[in-house]
Amino acid sequence: MIFESETNSSIKFFTIVIGITVIGLVLKQLSNIFVPFVIAYFLFFVFAPLNSQLRQIKIPLFAIILLDIIITFLFSWGVSKIIIDSFLSFSESLPIYESKLNNIVSNTAVSIGITDPFFTNFSFQNILSRINYQSLVGGVFTSTFSVMGNILFILFFFVFVVSGHDSLYEVIKHRYVEIKSKPAHRGLRVPGMKIKMLQEELQVNETDDVSSSSVDSKINEIKNGEELKISITLKSITDQIQRYVITKIGMNLGAGITIGIVLSIFGLDFAIIWGVFVFLFNFIPTIGSAVALIAPALMALIQSESIGYALLIAGIVAGIQTAFFNLLEPMILGKRLNLNPLVILFSVLIWGYIWGIVGMLLSVPLTAIIKIVISNSESKHLKFIGDLMSSNK
């Protein structure tokens, strides 16, 4: 008996591992479908509070979806225009920065005693000359059309997500209630079932009369209880996911705008680009924050050829990021959604392998959502996994 139990546990374990592996491979192979779908669901959670308010005042669903699409288009167009204009301005000033970078590298090499001609006669132009611009331009155009196509694909999915989410919610709820109330139905269909077993299963006393009407009443009571329970659980999961997504996007956006404005005040060139860097890369905790810190600090060093100014810019970016992501964000989200640093590392690697750069940006939000779902489960095993994913001590 013990051997049989261990065998069943081993089979279950390997089945789960194989299932997760297959799901990962499917997500990787069908990334062109799943990535827009996941982003569309993120958009759904972002617009959920607005859509809920509009539904309360009896605005038709098609008008709500149209408004969401218009807002998304306007936001995407505005951000794209700002980024493109900034990069065009950067390309015009590139020769100036090339000259300053050459001087910094050459002078640094001489001051620390490096005699390698590559460093003492450093030329950034020589490095750029090795780039195949034809393939680069082709790649840029391909990427641009790919992004445009993905935006349309995301909005296509978004329409169906907004219109079909409630139906999906009801299907999950009814299926859960059906599974949970099966024992009661099974008790009625087994002719030889003892009265005591039926009483225990339906949670009635031995002195009660287990008639057909009382059994039906008890089954309906069980169904109503399970339906209320799953409704509360699903609403809790939805609210937590919505709160996390909106807070994370809001924090990143707030930090990006603040850093863009402050760096502009302190005279750093292309402050808007560095603000966009902060917004995007802080979806990846620690790693993204480091990238968002190094890039403007390096730009400050090249622009001013002053280590002091570069350290000032680095301190400003680090201070603002700390205020937003180490103070404000935990205050709003609470410590319950804190992820273990090892979980963050592995999630970035795994989702990066599956979906590339987009996967790395979405890795932590996706992992946090998985943790939310697991934490609301009744399974002791899943709750244990949720505790392992948490950084709470």
mmCIF file of C-alpha atoms in Angstrom:
data_model
loop_
_atom_site.group_PDB
_atom_site.id
_atom_site.type_symbol
_atom_site.label_atom_id
_atom_site.label_comp_id
_atom_site.label_asym_id
_atom_site.label_seq_id
_atom_site.Cartn_x
_atom_site.Cartn_y
_atom_site.Cartn_z
ATOM 1 C CA MET A 1 0.000 0.000 0.000
ATOM 2 C CA ILE A 2 2.837 2.379 0.880
ATOM 3 C CA PHE A 3 4.681 1.419 -2.312
ATOM 4 C CA GLU A 4 1.536 2.096 -4.353
ATOM 5 C CA SER A 5 1.119 5.518 -2.719
ATOM 6 C CA GLU A 6 4.753 6.454 -3.449
ATOM 7 C CA THR A 7 4.348 5.284 -7.055
ATOM 8 C CA ASN A 8 1.227 7.421 -7.502
ATOM 9 C CA SER A 9 3.038 10.441 -6.036
ATOM 10 C CA SER A 10 5.983 9.936 -8.411
ATOM 11 C CA ILE A 11 3.671 9.587 -11.406
ATOM 12 C CA LYS A 12 1.804 12.739 -10.372
ATOM 13 C CA PHE A 13 5.067 14.670 -9.936
ATOM 14 C CA PHE A 14 6.487 13.694 -13.338
ATOM 15 C CA THR A 15 3.123 14.355 -14.997
ATOM 16 C CA ILE A 16 3.146 17.898 -13.577
ATOM 17 C CA VAL A 17 6.767 18.471 -14.699
ATOM 18 C CA ILE A 18 6.023 17.197 -18.216
ATOM 19 C CA GLY A 19 2.845 19.305 -18.341
ATOM 20 C CA ILE A 20 4.691 22.492 -17.331
ATOM 21 C CA THR A 21 7.431 21.770 -19.900
ATOM 22 C CA VAL A 22 4.877 21.238 -22.674
ATOM 23 C CA ILE A 23 3.063 24.460 -21.714
ATOM 24 C CA GLY A 24 6.381 26.355 -21.835
ATOM 25 C CA LEU A 25 7.204 24.984 -25.301
ATOM 26 C CA VAL A 26 3.717 25.836 -26.583
ATOM 27 C CA LEU A 27 4.006 29.392 -25.205
ATOM 28 C CA LYS A 28 7.397 29.763 -26.911
ATOM 29 C CA GLN A 29 6.302 28.377 -30.281
ATOM 30 C CA LEU A 30 3.065 30.384 -30.316
ATOM 31 C CA SER A 31 4.555 33.573 -28.854
ATOM 32 C CA ASN A 32 3.135 35.659 -31.725
ATOM 33 C CA ILE A 33 -0.323 34.778 -30.425
ATOM 34 C CA PHE A 34 0.164 34.583 -26.663
ATOM 35 C CA VAL A 35 2.210 37.789 -26.185
ATOM 36 C CA PRO A 36 -0.469 40.096 -27.695
ATOM 37 C CA PHE A 37 -3.132 38.154 -25.786
ATOM 38 C CA VAL A 38 -1.336 38.617 -22.438
ATOM 39 C CA ILE A 39 -0.751 42.332 -23.108
ATOM 40 C CA ALA A 40 -4.432 42.671 -24.071
ATOM 41 C CA TYR A 41 -5.410 41.181 -20.707
ATOM 42 C CA PHE A 42 -3.073 43.634 -18.944
ATOM 43 C CA LEU A 43 -4.876 46.441 -20.793
ATOM 44 C CA PHE A 44 -8.194 44.970 -19.662
ATOM 45 C CA PHE A 45 -7.127 45.230 -16.012
ATOM 46 C CA VAL A 46 -5.840 48.787 -16.582
ATOM 47 C CA PHE A 47 -9.173 49.927 -18.049
ATOM 48 C CA ALA A 48 -11.330 47.848 -15.662
ATOM 49 C CA PRO A 49 -12.035 50.669 -13.133
ATOM 50 C CA LEU A 50 -12.990 53.120 -15.911
ATOM 51 C CA ASN A 51 -15.103 50.506 -17.706
ATOM 52 C CA SER A 52 -16.881 49.601 -14.466
ATOM 53 C CA GLN A 53 -17.842 53.239 -13.882
ATOM 54 C CA LEU A 54 -19.065 53.612 -17.469
ATOM 55 C CA ARG A 55 -21.201 50.462 -17.187
ATOM 56 C CA GLN A 56 -22.830 51.806 -14.029
ATOM 57 C CA ILE A 57 -24.108 54.815 -15.986
ATOM 58 C CA LYS A 58 -25.480 52.480 -18.717
ATOM 59 C CA ILE A 59 -22.913 53.239 -21.440
ATOM 60 C CA PRO A 60 -23.143 50.535 -24.181
ATOM 61 C CA LEU A 61 -20.320 47.981 -24.265
ATOM 62 C CA PHE A 62 -19.306 48.824 -27.858
ATOM 63 C CA ALA A 63 -18.909 52.508 -26.894
ATOM 64 C CA ILE A 64 -16.766 51.548 -23.882
ATOM 65 C CA ILE A 65 -14.510 49.358 -26.043
ATOM 66 C CA LEU A 66 -14.226 52.120 -28.658
ATOM 67 C CA LEU A 67 -13.227 54.645 -25.974
ATOM 68 C CA ASP A 68 -10.588 52.236 -24.603
ATOM 69 C CA ILE A 69 -9.122 51.744 -28.089
ATOM 70 C CA ILE A 70 -9.029 55.505 -28.763
ATOM 71 C CA ILE A 71 -7.237 56.147 -25.444
ATOM 72 C CA THR A 72 -4.728 53.353 -26.200
ATOM 73 C CA PHE A 73 -4.077 54.703 -29.706
ATOM 74 C CA LEU A 74 -3.597 58.279 -28.496
ATOM 75 C CA PHE A 75 -1.262 57.195 -25.689
ATOM 76 C CA SER A 76 0.778 54.945 -28.026
ATOM 77 C CA TRP A 77 0.984 57.675 -30.669
ATOM 78 C CA GLY A 78 2.069 60.328 -28.143
ATOM 79 C CA VAL A 79 4.757 58.151 -26.551
ATOM 80 C CA SER A 80 6.027 56.957 -29.952
ATOM 81 C CA LYS A 81 6.263 60.526 -31.258
ATOM 82 C CA ILE A 82 8.215 61.688 -28.196
ATOM 83 C CA ILE A 83 10.643 58.752 -28.434
ATOM 84 C CA ILE A 84 11.170 59.091 -32.205
ATOM 85 C CA ASP A 85 11.751 62.864 -31.971
ATOM 86 C CA SER A 86 14.247 62.328 -29.144
ATOM 87 C CA PHE A 87 16.168 59.668 -31.072
ATOM 88 C CA LEU A 88 16.276 61.855 -34.200
ATOM 89 C CA SER A 89 17.682 64.697 -32.114
ATOM 90 C CA PHE A 90 20.195 62.292 -30.568
ATOM 91 C CA SER A 91 21.361 61.108 -34.009
ATOM 92 C CA GLU A 92 21.966 64.732 -35.062
ATOM 93 C CA SER A 93 24.168 65.316 -32.000
ATOM 94 C CA LEU A 94 25.985 61.988 -32.317
ATOM 95 C CA PRO A 95 29.258 63.430 -33.770
ATOM 96 C CA ILE A 96 29.660 65.687 -30.718
ATOM 97 C CA TYR A 97 29.192 62.782 -28.321
ATOM 98 C CA GLU A 98 31.566 60.621 -30.388
ATOM 99 C CA SER A 99 34.342 63.194 -29.983
ATOM 100 C CA LYS A 100 33.753 63.506 -26.231
ATOM 101 C CA LEU A 101 33.662 59.721 -25.777
ATOM 102 C CA ASN A 102 36.917 59.336 -27.722
ATOM 103 C CA ASN A 103 38.620 61.889 -25.446
ATOM 104 C CA ILE A 104 37.298 60.255 -22.264
ATOM 105 C CA VAL A 105 38.479 56.750 -23.255
ATOM 106 C CA SER A 106 41.890 57.951 -24.538
ATOM 107 C CA ASN A 107 42.617 60.158 -21.519
ATOM 108 C CA THR A 108 41.500 57.460 -19.073
ATOM 109 C CA ALA A 109 43.725 54.868 -20.801
ATOM 110 C CA VAL A 110 46.760 57.156 -20.603
ATOM 111 C CA SER A 111 46.108 58.094 -16.967
ATOM 112 C CA ILE A 112 45.999 54.446 -15.799
ATOM 113 C CA GLY A 113 48.951 53.367 -17.944
ATOM 114 C CA ILE A 114 47.224 51.400 -20.728
ATOM 115 C CA THR A 115 49.379 51.382 -23.895
ATOM 116 C CA ASP A 116 47.060 49.425 -26.187
ATOM 117 C CA PRO A 117 46.507 51.563 -29.345
ATOM 118 C CA PHE A 118 42.850 50.555 -29.395
ATOM 119 C CA PHE A 119 42.336 52.576 -26.202
ATOM 120 C CA THR A 120 44.989 55.298 -26.546
ATOM 121 C CA ASN A 121 43.743 56.123 -30.072
ATOM 122 C CA PHE A 122 40.156 55.164 -29.390
ATOM 123 C CA SER A 123 37.698 56.002 -32.172
ATOM 124 C CA PHE A 124 34.011 55.298 -31.761
ATOM 125 C CA GLN A 125 33.599 56.029 -35.476
ATOM 126 C CA ASN A 126 35.754 52.985 -36.319
ATOM 127 C CA ILE A 127 33.426 50.795 -34.270
ATOM 128 C CA LEU A 128 30.378 52.246 -36.013
ATOM 129 C CA SER A 129 31.989 51.679 -39.424
ATOM 130 C CA ARG A 130 31.903 47.918 -38.814
ATOM 131 C CA ILE A 131 28.129 47.941 -38.523
ATOM 132 C CA ASN A 132 26.156 46.726 -41.528
ATOM 133 C CA TYR A 133 23.779 49.666 -41.871
ATOM 134 C CA GLN A 134 21.784 48.058 -44.672
ATOM 135 C CA SER A 135 20.804 45.117 -42.494
ATOM 136 C CA LEU A 136 20.323 47.469 -39.530
ATOM 137 C CA VAL A 137 17.898 49.694 -41.455
ATOM 138 C CA GLY A 138 16.105 46.636 -42.743
ATOM 139 C CA GLY A 139 15.837 45.345 -39.196
ATOM 140 C CA VAL A 140 14.481 48.678 -37.972
ATOM 141 C CA PHE A 141 11.788 48.733 -40.665
ATOM 142 C CA THR A 142 10.922 45.095 -39.967
ATOM 143 C CA SER A 143 10.710 45.781 -36.231
ATOM 144 C CA THR A 144 8.586 48.896 -36.826
ATOM 145 C CA PHE A 145 6.051 47.035 -38.948
ATOM 146 C CA SER A 146 6.140 44.167 -36.451
ATOM 147 C CA VAL A 147 5.342 46.543 -33.574
ATOM 148 C CA MET A 148 2.511 48.143 -35.567
ATOM 149 C CA GLY A 149 1.141 44.713 -36.406
ATOM 150 C CA ASN A 150 1.375 43.636 -32.769
ATOM 151 C CA ILE A 151 -0.470 46.763 -31.603
ATOM 152 C CA LEU A 152 -3.328 45.966 -33.982
ATOM 153 C CA PHE A 153 -3.237 42.338 -32.845
ATOM 154 C CA ILE A 154 -3.307 43.437 -29.185
ATOM 155 C CA LEU A 155 -6.329 45.677 -29.808
ATOM 156 C CA PHE A 156 -8.011 42.831 -31.719
ATOM 157 C CA PHE A 157 -7.598 40.563 -28.682
ATOM 158 C CA PHE A 158 -8.571 43.397 -26.345
ATOM 159 C CA VAL A 159 -12.007 43.711 -27.978
ATOM 160 C CA PHE A 160 -12.732 40.034 -27.327
ATOM 161 C CA VAL A 161 -11.257 40.079 -23.811
ATOM 162 C CA VAL A 162 -13.464 42.999 -22.716
ATOM 163 C CA SER A 163 -16.587 41.471 -24.243
ATOM 164 C CA GLY A 164 -15.871 37.890 -23.113
ATOM 165 C CA HIS A 165 -14.270 38.195 -19.666
ATOM 166 C CA ASP A 166 -17.566 38.105 -17.740
ATOM 167 C CA SER A 167 -18.732 35.006 -19.638
ATOM 168 C CA LEU A 168 -15.426 33.280 -18.879
ATOM 169 C CA TYR A 169 -15.848 34.201 -15.221
ATOM 170 C CA GLU A 170 -19.324 32.599 -15.138
ATOM 171 C CA VAL A 171 -18.114 29.406 -16.852
ATOM 172 C CA ILE A 172 -15.290 28.981 -14.311
ATOM 173 C CA LYS A 173 -17.696 29.619 -11.437
ATOM 174 C CA HIS A 174 -20.281 27.095 -12.638
ATOM 175 C CA ARG A 175 -17.619 24.464 -13.315
ATOM 176 C CA TYR A 176 -16.189 24.896 -9.814
ATOM 177 C CA VAL A 177 -19.648 24.617 -8.226
ATOM 178 C CA GLU A 178 -20.385 21.509 -10.295
ATOM 179 C CA ILE A 179 -17.163 19.806 -9.149
ATOM 180 C CA LYS A 180 -17.674 20.744 -5.493
ATOM 181 C CA SER A 181 -21.305 19.558 -5.424
ATOM 182 C CA LYS A 182 -20.605 16.233 -7.191
ATOM 183 C CA PRO A 183 -20.432 14.179 -3.965
ATOM 184 C CA ALA A 184 -24.010 15.134 -3.121
ATOM 185 C CA HIS A 185 -25.267 14.169 -6.591
ATOM 186 C CA ARG A 186 -23.293 10.948 -6.468
ATOM 187 C CA GLY A 187 -24.950 10.100 -3.142
ATOM 188 C CA LEU A 188 -28.393 10.301 -4.722
ATOM 189 C CA ARG A 189 -27.474 8.096 -7.669
ATOM 190 C CA VAL A 190 -26.028 5.197 -5.621
ATOM 191 C CA PRO A 191 -29.008 2.981 -4.579
ATOM 192 C CA GLY A 192 -27.207 1.059 -1.826
ATOM 193 C CA MET A 193 -25.594 4.023 -0.139
ATOM 194 C CA LYS A 194 -26.072 4.018 3.606
ATOM 195 C CA ILE A 195 -28.177 6.718 5.218
ATOM 196 C CA LYS A 196 -25.335 7.543 7.605
ATOM 197 C CA MET A 197 -22.883 8.177 4.737
ATOM 198 C CA LEU A 198 -25.402 10.405 3.002
ATOM 199 C CA GLN A 199 -26.005 12.275 6.239
ATOM 200 C CA GLU A 200 -22.282 12.816 6.758
ATOM 201 C CA GLU A 201 -21.772 13.887 3.140
ATOM 202 C CA LEU A 202 -24.658 16.343 3.245
ATOM 203 C CA GLN A 203 -23.725 17.448 6.773
ATOM 204 C CA VAL A 204 -27.107 16.637 8.381
ATOM 205 C CA ASN A 205 -27.797 15.082 11.773
ATOM 206 C CA GLU A 206 -28.615 11.399 12.215
ATOM 207 C CA THR A 207 -32.026 12.292 13.658
ATOM 208 C CA ASP A 208 -32.996 14.274 10.541
ATOM 209 C CA ASP A 209 -35.281 12.696 7.963
ATOM 210 C CA VAL A 210 -33.263 12.288 4.737
ATOM 211 C CA SER A 211 -36.198 12.601 2.360
ATOM 212 C CA SER A 212 -35.917 13.541 -1.298
ATOM 213 C CA SER A 213 -37.028 17.115 -0.659
ATOM 214 C CA SER A 214 -34.640 17.613 2.271
ATOM 215 C CA VAL A 215 -31.767 16.170 0.249
ATOM 216 C CA ASP A 216 -32.584 18.453 -2.695
ATOM 217 C CA SER A 217 -32.768 21.388 -0.329
ATOM 218 C CA LYS A 218 -29.408 20.490 1.186
ATOM 219 C CA ILE A 219 -27.831 20.094 -2.272
ATOM 220 C CA ASN A 220 -29.103 23.537 -3.292
ATOM 221 C CA GLU A 221 -27.731 24.918 -0.044
ATOM 222 C CA ILE A 222 -24.324 23.380 -0.816
ATOM 223 C CA LYS A 223 -24.429 24.773 -4.358
ATOM 224 C CA ASN A 224 -25.339 28.254 -3.162
ATOM 225 C CA GLY A 225 -22.569 28.159 -0.571
ATOM 226 C CA GLU A 226 -19.963 27.009 -3.084
ATOM 227 C CA GLU A 227 -21.162 29.574 -5.632
ATOM 228 C CA LEU A 228 -20.810 32.364 -3.084
ATOM 229 C CA LYS A 229 -17.387 31.055 -2.087
ATOM 230 C CA ILE A 230 -16.012 30.910 -5.642
ATOM 231 C CA SER A 231 -17.524 34.341 -6.402
ATOM 232 C CA ILE A 232 -15.669 35.855 -3.449
ATOM 233 C CA THR A 233 -12.430 34.039 -4.372
ATOM 234 C CA LEU A 234 -12.538 35.030 -8.056
ATOM 235 C CA LYS A 235 -13.393 38.621 -7.165
ATOM 236 C CA SER A 236 -10.482 38.688 -4.710
ATOM 237 C CA ILE A 237 -8.091 37.322 -7.356
ATOM 238 C CA THR A 238 -9.358 39.796 -9.971
ATOM 239 C CA ASP A 239 -9.121 42.743 -7.555
ATOM 240 C CA GLN A 240 -5.577 41.812 -6.488
ATOM 241 C CA ILE A 241 -4.387 41.371 -10.079
ATOM 242 C CA GLN A 242 -6.042 44.632 -11.112
ATOM 243 C CA ARG A 243 -4.516 46.449 -8.155
ATOM 244 C CA TYR A 244 -1.060 45.048 -8.889
ATOM 245 C CA VAL A 245 -1.126 45.838 -12.628
ATOM 246 C CA ILE A 246 -2.455 49.384 -12.176
ATOM 247 C CA THR A 247 -0.070 50.120 -9.287
ATOM 248 C CA LYS A 248 2.967 48.748 -11.131
ATOM 249 C CA ILE A 249 2.221 50.687 -14.309
ATOM 250 C CA GLY A 250 1.392 53.783 -12.248
ATOM 251 C CA MET A 251 4.624 53.569 -10.230
ATOM 252 C CA ASN A 252 6.745 53.056 -13.354
ATOM 253 C CA LEU A 253 4.985 55.885 -15.162
ATOM 254 C CA GLY A 254 5.295 58.207 -12.164
ATOM 255 C CA ALA A 255 8.991 57.407 -11.713
ATOM 256 C CA GLY A 256 9.658 57.825 -15.443
ATOM 257 C CA ILE A 257 7.920 61.206 -15.639
ATOM 258 C CA THR A 258 9.560 62.459 -12.417
ATOM 259 C CA ILE A 259 13.051 61.415 -13.519
ATOM 260 C CA GLY A 260 12.493 62.883 -16.990
ATOM 261 C CA ILE A 261 11.483 66.250 -15.515
ATOM 262 C CA VAL A 262 14.239 66.345 -12.858
ATOM 263 C CA LEU A 263 16.997 65.341 -15.307
ATOM 264 C CA SER A 264 15.747 68.005 -17.702
ATOM 265 C CA ILE A 265 15.986 70.601 -14.908
ATOM 266 C CA PHE A 266 19.568 69.489 -14.181
ATOM 267 C CA GLY A 267 20.459 69.949 -17.848
ATOM 268 C CA LEU A 268 20.946 66.327 -18.963
ATOM 269 C CA ASP A 269 20.391 65.881 -22.682
ATOM 270 C CA PHE A 270 17.533 63.656 -23.893
ATOM 271 C CA ALA A 271 15.958 63.454 -20.452
ATOM 272 C CA ILE A 272 12.753 62.091 -22.000
ATOM 273 C CA ILE A 273 14.581 59.012 -23.307
ATOM 274 C CA TRP A 274 15.954 58.264 -19.829
ATOM 275 C CA GLY A 275 12.467 58.653 -18.380
ATOM 276 C CA VAL A 276 11.181 56.083 -20.884
ATOM 277 C CA PHE A 277 14.089 53.814 -19.888
ATOM 278 C CA VAL A 278 13.007 54.049 -16.243
ATOM 279 C CA PHE A 279 9.372 53.291 -17.138
ATOM 280 C CA LEU A 280 10.208 50.192 -19.207
ATOM 281 C CA PHE A 281 13.130 48.631 -17.371
ATOM 282 C CA ASN A 282 11.642 48.876 -13.881
ATOM 283 C CA PHE A 283 9.198 46.135 -14.808
ATOM 284 C CA ILE A 284 12.299 43.996 -14.115
ATOM 285 C CA PRO A 285 13.226 44.659 -10.456
ATOM 286 C CA THR A 286 16.895 45.181 -9.527
ATOM 287 C CA ILE A 287 18.267 44.365 -13.002
ATOM 288 C CA GLY A 288 16.042 46.898 -14.759
ATOM 289 C CA SER A 289 16.667 49.541 -12.119
ATOM 290 C CA ALA A 290 20.430 49.124 -12.599
ATOM 291 C CA VAL A 291 20.145 49.554 -16.389
ATOM 292 C CA ALA A 292 17.884 52.593 -15.944
ATOM 293 C CA LEU A 293 20.513 54.060 -13.586
ATOM 294 C CA ILE A 294 23.671 53.358 -15.632
ATOM 295 C CA ALA A 295 22.378 54.705 -18.972
ATOM 296 C CA PRO A 296 21.713 58.348 -17.896
ATOM 297 C CA ALA A 297 24.845 58.374 -15.687
ATOM 298 C CA LEU A 298 26.960 57.337 -18.687
ATOM 299 C CA MET A 299 25.270 60.000 -20.798
ATOM 300 C CA ALA A 300 26.047 62.602 -18.110
ATOM 301 C CA LEU A 301 29.714 61.560 -18.118
ATOM 302 C CA ILE A 302 29.978 61.860 -21.918
ATOM 303 C CA GLN A 303 28.054 65.139 -22.026
ATOM 304 C CA SER A 304 30.006 66.963 -19.307
ATOM 305 C CA GLU A 305 33.249 64.925 -19.156
ATOM 306 C CA SER A 306 32.855 65.305 -15.391
ATOM 307 C CA ILE A 307 32.700 62.404 -12.949
ATOM 308 C CA GLY A 308 31.046 64.653 -10.359
ATOM 309 C CA TYR A 309 28.122 65.490 -12.672
ATOM 310 C CA ALA A 310 27.740 61.810 -13.599
ATOM 311 C CA LEU A 311 27.614 60.839 -9.912
ATOM 312 C CA LEU A 312 25.042 63.588 -9.271
ATOM 313 C CA ILE A 313 22.774 62.243 -12.034
ATOM 314 C CA ALA A 314 23.257 58.673 -10.774
ATOM 315 C CA GLY A 315 22.333 59.797 -7.253
ATOM 316 C CA ILE A 316 19.193 61.575 -8.481
ATOM 317 C CA VAL A 317 17.995 58.556 -10.473
ATOM 318 C CA ALA A 318 18.806 56.155 -7.620
ATOM 319 C CA GLY A 319 17.015 58.365 -5.081
ATOM 320 C CA ILE A 320 13.827 58.709 -7.138
ATOM 321 C CA GLN A 321 13.755 54.989 -7.962
ATOM 322 C CA THR A 322 14.222 54.143 -4.274
ATOM 323 C CA ALA A 323 11.379 56.478 -3.272
ATOM 324 C CA PHE A 324 8.968 54.976 -5.808
ATOM 325 C CA PHE A 325 9.882 51.276 -5.764
ATOM 326 C CA ASN A 326 11.198 50.721 -2.226
ATOM 327 C CA LEU A 327 8.895 53.061 -0.296
ATOM 328 C CA LEU A 328 5.703 53.975 -2.173
ATOM 329 C CA GLU A 329 5.097 50.696 -4.025
ATOM 330 C CA PRO A 330 5.289 48.428 -0.921
ATOM 331 C CA MET A 331 3.025 50.871 0.952
ATOM 332 C CA ILE A 332 0.347 50.557 -1.751
ATOM 333 C CA LEU A 333 0.674 46.857 -2.583
ATOM 334 C CA GLY A 334 1.702 45.628 0.850
ATOM 335 C CA LYS A 335 4.321 42.977 1.553
ATOM 336 C CA ARG A 336 2.072 40.104 0.491
ATOM 337 C CA LEU A 337 3.049 40.440 -3.162
ATOM 338 C CA ASN A 338 6.782 40.734 -2.497
ATOM 339 C CA LEU A 339 8.613 38.091 -4.513
ATOM 340 C CA ASN A 340 11.718 36.219 -3.440
ATOM 341 C CA PRO A 341 14.790 37.587 -5.313
ATOM 342 C CA LEU A 342 15.585 34.056 -6.531
ATOM 343 C CA VAL A 343 12.055 33.774 -7.935
ATOM 344 C CA ILE A 344 12.538 37.119 -9.708
ATOM 345 C CA LEU A 345 15.835 35.938 -11.210
ATOM 346 C CA PHE A 346 14.432 32.630 -12.438
ATOM 347 C CA SER A 347 11.240 34.264 -13.737
ATOM 348 C CA VAL A 348 13.290 36.761 -15.785
ATOM 349 C CA LEU A 349 15.424 33.931 -17.214
ATOM 350 C CA ILE A 350 12.497 31.600 -17.955
ATOM 351 C CA TRP A 351 10.133 34.194 -19.433
ATOM 352 C CA GLY A 352 13.068 35.757 -21.295
ATOM 353 C CA TYR A 353 13.810 32.368 -22.860
ATOM 354 C CA ILE A 354 10.151 31.875 -23.790
ATOM 355 C CA TRP A 355 9.279 35.358 -25.113
ATOM 356 C CA GLY A 356 12.599 37.227 -25.408
ATOM 357 C CA ILE A 357 12.840 40.882 -24.321
ATOM 358 C CA VAL A 358 9.052 41.188 -24.029
ATOM 359 C CA GLY A 359 9.068 38.138 -21.770
ATOM 360 C CA MET A 360 11.694 39.735 -19.531
ATOM 361 C CA LEU A 361 9.586 42.902 -19.213
ATOM 362 C CA LEU A 362 6.443 40.890 -18.438
ATOM 363 C CA SER A 363 8.192 38.275 -16.269
ATOM 364 C CA VAL A 364 7.642 39.799 -12.830
ATOM 365 C CA PRO A 365 4.014 40.928 -13.419
ATOM 366 C CA LEU A 366 3.178 37.448 -14.766
ATOM 367 C CA THR A 367 4.911 35.735 -11.835
ATOM 368 C CA ALA A 368 3.143 38.039 -9.367
ATOM 369 C CA ILE A 369 -0.212 37.153 -10.950
ATOM 370 C CA ILE A 370 0.612 33.426 -10.683
ATOM 371 C CA LYS A 371 1.456 33.982 -7.004
ATOM 372 C CA ILE A 372 -1.860 35.792 -6.444
ATOM 373 C CA VAL A 373 -3.809 32.874 -7.932
ATOM 374 C CA ILE A 374 -1.791 30.305 -5.945
ATOM 375 C CA SER A 375 -2.204 32.245 -2.686
ATOM 376 C CA ASN A 376 -5.994 32.166 -3.089
ATOM 377 C CA SER A 377 -6.046 28.398 -3.633
ATOM 378 C CA GLU A 378 -7.401 25.960 -1.040
ATOM 379 C CA SER A 379 -4.652 23.453 -1.814
ATOM 380 C CA LYS A 380 -2.004 23.175 0.909
ATOM 381 C CA HIS A 381 0.614 22.251 -1.706
ATOM 382 C CA LEU A 382 -0.115 25.352 -3.808
ATOM 383 C CA LYS A 383 -0.102 27.577 -0.732
ATOM 384 C CA PHE A 384 3.295 26.116 0.186
ATOM 385 C CA ILE A 385 4.576 27.031 -3.299
ATOM 386 C CA GLY A 386 3.145 30.528 -2.784
ATOM 387 C CA ASP A 387 5.067 30.830 0.499
ATOM 388 C CA LEU A 388 8.268 29.734 -1.275
ATOM 389 C CA MET A 389 7.727 32.467 -3.883
ATOM 390 C CA SER A 390 7.303 35.126 -1.195
ATOM 391 C CA SER A 391 10.069 37.211 0.338
ATOM 392 C CA ASN A 392 8.213 37.560 3.652
ATOM 393 C CA LYS A 393 10.267 36.460 6.636
#
